[in-house]
mmCIF file of C-alpha atoms in Angstrom:
data_model
loop_
_atom_site.group_PDB
_atom_site.id
_atom_site.type_symbol
_atom_site.label_atom_id
_atom_site.label_comp_id
_atom_site.label_asym_id
_atom_site.label_seq_id
_atom_site.Cartn_x
_atom_site.Cartn_y
_atom_site.Cartn_z
ATOM 1 C CA UNK N 1 -59.064 -9.268 30.018
ATOM 2 C CA UNK N 2 -55.310 -8.455 29.420
ATOM 3 C CA UNK N 3 -55.461 -5.512 31.418
ATOM 4 C CA UNK N 4 -57.384 -6.449 34.531
ATOM 5 C CA UNK N 5 -59.140 -9.307 35.801
ATOM 6 C CA UNK N 6 -58.055 -12.502 37.399
ATOM 7 C CA UNK N 7 -57.851 -15.316 34.689
ATOM 8 C CA UNK N 8 -55.876 -18.388 33.969
ATOM 9 C CA UNK N 9 -52.678 -18.747 33.225
ATOM 10 C CA UNK N 10 -52.684 -21.016 29.950
ATOM 11 C CA UNK N 11 -56.108 -18.141 29.001
ATOM 12 C CA UNK N 12 -53.580 -15.604 29.351
ATOM 13 C CA UNK N 13 -51.249 -17.169 27.719
ATOM 14 C CA UNK N 14 -52.872 -18.275 24.173
ATOM 15 C CA UNK N 15 -54.782 -14.280 24.451
ATOM 16 C CA UNK N 16 -51.277 -13.133 24.113
ATOM 17 C CA UNK N 17 -50.330 -15.319 21.084
ATOM 18 C CA UNK N 18 -53.515 -14.435 19.507
ATOM 19 C CA UNK N 19 -52.312 -10.475 20.071
ATOM 20 C CA UNK N 20 -49.164 -11.169 18.779
ATOM 21 C CA UNK N 21 -50.946 -12.938 15.636
ATOM 22 C CA UNK N 22 -52.954 -10.429 15.050
ATOM 23 C CA UNK N 23 -49.991 -7.826 14.849
ATOM 24 C CA UNK N 24 -48.715 -9.783 12.167
ATOM 25 C CA UNK N 25 -46.016 -11.145 14.141
ATOM 26 C CA UNK N 26 -44.497 -14.545 12.896
ATOM 27 C CA UNK N 27 -45.425 -18.099 14.551
ATOM 28 C CA UNK N 28 -41.650 -18.726 15.630
ATOM 29 C CA UNK N 29 -41.613 -15.480 16.852
ATOM 30 C CA UNK N 30 -44.431 -15.455 19.184
ATOM 31 C CA UNK N 31 -43.289 -18.809 19.949
ATOM 32 C CA UNK N 32 -39.649 -17.679 21.377
ATOM 33 C CA UNK N 33 -41.555 -14.523 22.994
ATOM 34 C CA UNK N 34 -43.795 -16.950 25.165
ATOM 35 C CA UNK N 35 -41.570 -19.294 25.824
ATOM 36 C CA UNK N 36 -43.753 -22.058 24.403
ATOM 37 C CA UNK N 37 -43.455 -24.268 21.538
ATOM 38 C CA UNK N 38 -44.320 -23.184 18.098
ATOM 39 C CA UNK N 39 -46.907 -26.111 17.121
ATOM 40 C CA UNK N 40 -49.092 -24.751 20.193
ATOM 41 C CA UNK N 41 -49.026 -21.199 18.690
ATOM 42 C CA UNK N 42 -50.314 -22.909 15.442
ATOM 43 C CA UNK N 43 -52.955 -24.789 17.374
ATOM 44 C CA UNK N 44 -54.413 -22.101 18.935
ATOM 45 C CA UNK N 45 -54.278 -20.057 15.682
ATOM 46 C CA UNK N 46 -56.020 -22.937 14.200
ATOM 47 C CA UNK N 47 -58.633 -23.183 16.915
ATOM 48 C CA UNK N 48 -59.761 -19.864 16.099
ATOM 49 C CA UNK N 49 -59.966 -19.681 12.593
ATOM 50 C CA UNK N 50 -62.552 -22.557 13.067
ATOM 51 C CA UNK N 51 -64.221 -22.372 16.145
ATOM 52 C CA UNK N 52 -63.991 -18.290 17.346
ATOM 53 C CA UNK N 53 -62.193 -16.409 20.557
ATOM 54 C CA UNK N 54 -64.093 -18.476 22.999
ATOM 55 C CA UNK N 55 -62.945 -21.633 21.937
ATOM 56 C CA UNK N 56 -59.458 -20.987 21.395
ATOM 57 C CA UNK N 57 -59.221 -19.527 24.980
ATOM 58 C CA UNK N 58 -60.396 -21.842 26.562
ATOM 59 C CA UNK N 59 -60.164 -25.899 27.233
ATOM 60 C CA UNK N 60 -61.729 -28.950 26.180
ATOM 61 C CA UNK N 61 -63.029 -31.005 28.653
ATOM 62 C CA UNK N 62 -60.163 -33.226 29.781
ATOM 63 C CA UNK N 63 -60.681 -36.708 29.173
ATOM 64 C CA UNK N 64 -60.316 -39.695 32.127
ATOM 65 C CA UNK N 65 -61.918 -42.413 33.899
ATOM 66 C CA UNK N 66 -65.194 -41.690 36.145
ATOM 67 C CA UNK N 67 -64.635 -41.314 39.989
ATOM 68 C CA UNK N 68 -64.123 -44.866 41.867
ATOM 69 C CA UNK N 69 -65.367 -43.553 44.744
ATOM 70 C CA UNK N 70 -68.899 -41.669 45.343
ATOM 71 C CA UNK N 71 -69.553 -39.727 48.220
ATOM 72 C CA UNK N 72 -71.306 -42.457 50.623
ATOM 73 C CA UNK N 73 -68.216 -44.899 50.049
ATOM 74 C CA UNK N 74 -65.674 -41.839 50.126
ATOM 75 C CA UNK N 75 -67.582 -41.446 53.778
ATOM 76 C CA UNK N 76 -67.012 -45.019 54.529
ATOM 77 C CA UNK N 77 -63.176 -45.163 53.807
ATOM 78 C CA UNK N 78 -62.810 -42.041 56.390
ATOM 79 C CA UNK N 79 -64.468 -43.995 58.693
ATOM 80 C CA UNK N 80 -62.687 -46.807 58.251
ATOM 81 C CA UNK N 81 -59.030 -45.123 58.489
ATOM 82 C CA UNK N 82 -60.695 -43.648 61.849
ATOM 83 C CA UNK N 83 -60.779 -46.760 63.379
ATOM 84 C CA UNK N 84 -58.200 -48.866 65.063
ATOM 85 C CA UNK N 85 -55.735 -50.553 63.052
ATOM 86 C CA UNK N 86 -55.972 -54.648 62.437
ATOM 87 C CA UNK N 87 -54.344 -56.995 64.527
ATOM 88 C CA UNK N 88 -51.299 -57.028 64.342
ATOM 89 C CA UNK N 89 -50.765 -53.686 62.740
ATOM 90 C CA UNK N 90 -49.874 -50.142 64.822
ATOM 91 C CA UNK N 91 -51.287 -47.968 62.811
ATOM 92 C CA UNK N 92 -53.273 -47.928 59.189
ATOM 93 C CA UNK N 93 -51.509 -48.088 56.000
ATOM 94 C CA UNK N 94 -52.887 -46.594 52.575
ATOM 95 C CA UNK N 95 -52.129 -50.889 51.537
ATOM 96 C CA UNK N 96 -54.188 -51.883 54.339
ATOM 97 C CA UNK N 97 -56.844 -49.304 54.141
ATOM 98 C CA UNK N 98 -57.473 -50.378 50.009
ATOM 99 C CA UNK N 99 -57.472 -53.632 50.819
ATOM 100 C CA UNK N 100 -60.043 -53.630 53.074
ATOM 101 C CA UNK N 101 -62.059 -51.578 51.017
ATOM 102 C CA UNK N 102 -61.975 -54.116 48.611
ATOM 103 C CA UNK N 103 -62.826 -56.537 51.159
ATOM 104 C CA UNK N 104 -65.902 -54.809 52.288
ATOM 105 C CA UNK N 105 -66.788 -54.348 47.980
ATOM 106 C CA UNK N 106 -66.624 -50.442 48.659
ATOM 107 C CA UNK N 107 -65.267 -50.736 45.334
ATOM 108 C CA UNK N 108 -64.316 -53.298 42.965
ATOM 109 C CA UNK N 109 -60.715 -52.615 42.520
ATOM 110 C CA UNK N 110 -58.209 -49.311 44.397
ATOM 111 C CA UNK N 111 -54.904 -48.300 44.047
ATOM 112 C CA UNK N 112 -53.329 -47.611 47.358
ATOM 113 C CA UNK N 113 -52.165 -43.471 45.647
ATOM 114 C CA UNK N 114 -56.046 -43.907 45.285
ATOM 115 C CA UNK N 115 -56.825 -43.938 48.577
ATOM 116 C CA UNK N 116 -53.937 -41.687 49.524
ATOM 117 C CA UNK N 117 -56.180 -38.812 47.155
ATOM 118 C CA UNK N 118 -59.043 -39.716 48.869
ATOM 119 C CA UNK N 119 -57.626 -39.025 52.505
ATOM 120 C CA UNK N 120 -55.913 -36.611 51.545
ATOM 121 C CA UNK N 121 -58.629 -33.362 52.098
ATOM 122 C CA UNK N 122 -59.254 -35.347 56.016
ATOM 123 C CA UNK N 123 -57.563 -34.944 58.736
ATOM 124 C CA UNK N 124 -56.353 -38.657 58.669
ATOM 125 C CA UNK N 125 -52.448 -38.950 58.210
ATOM 126 C CA UNK N 126 -51.405 -42.541 57.581
ATOM 127 C CA UNK N 127 -47.821 -41.395 59.286
ATOM 128 C CA UNK N 128 -49.019 -40.140 62.384
ATOM 129 C CA UNK N 129 -49.654 -42.194 65.508
ATOM 130 C CA UNK N 130 -52.780 -41.430 65.841
ATOM 131 C CA UNK N 131 -55.850 -42.977 64.246
ATOM 132 C CA UNK N 132 -56.786 -39.760 62.673
ATOM 133 C CA UNK N 133 -59.984 -38.928 64.660
ATOM 134 C CA UNK N 134 -60.202 -35.536 66.785
ATOM 135 C CA UNK N 135 -62.972 -33.791 69.056
ATOM 136 C CA UNK N 136 -63.547 -30.473 69.283
#
């Protein structure tokens, strides 16, 4: 892993920590050499001792809330964004889309920032003068 191949930066960093610790270097010295906190070095060492190499190099799944939009709701929101803007507005804004998604019962509550994240991977642009629909 330390010589070739593609690995996540955090995994390589943890591997370097363990190699330096195996050479007998103190945790504070390793932290200075690798530009991290000494507590990080000691946590990696503790995980290695308690659970082994794979656990020490890897990461536990990160906690987080469940996704608010499933595939059907994502498609409905994207389709909504491609429709003409409501009366009195020149274009859809993220806040308007969030309000309409709640009104249409796509989700119970939603933030305009979440709507932006859902639409990020689409060809919709909230600042464009067109609605985002395009033809090939």
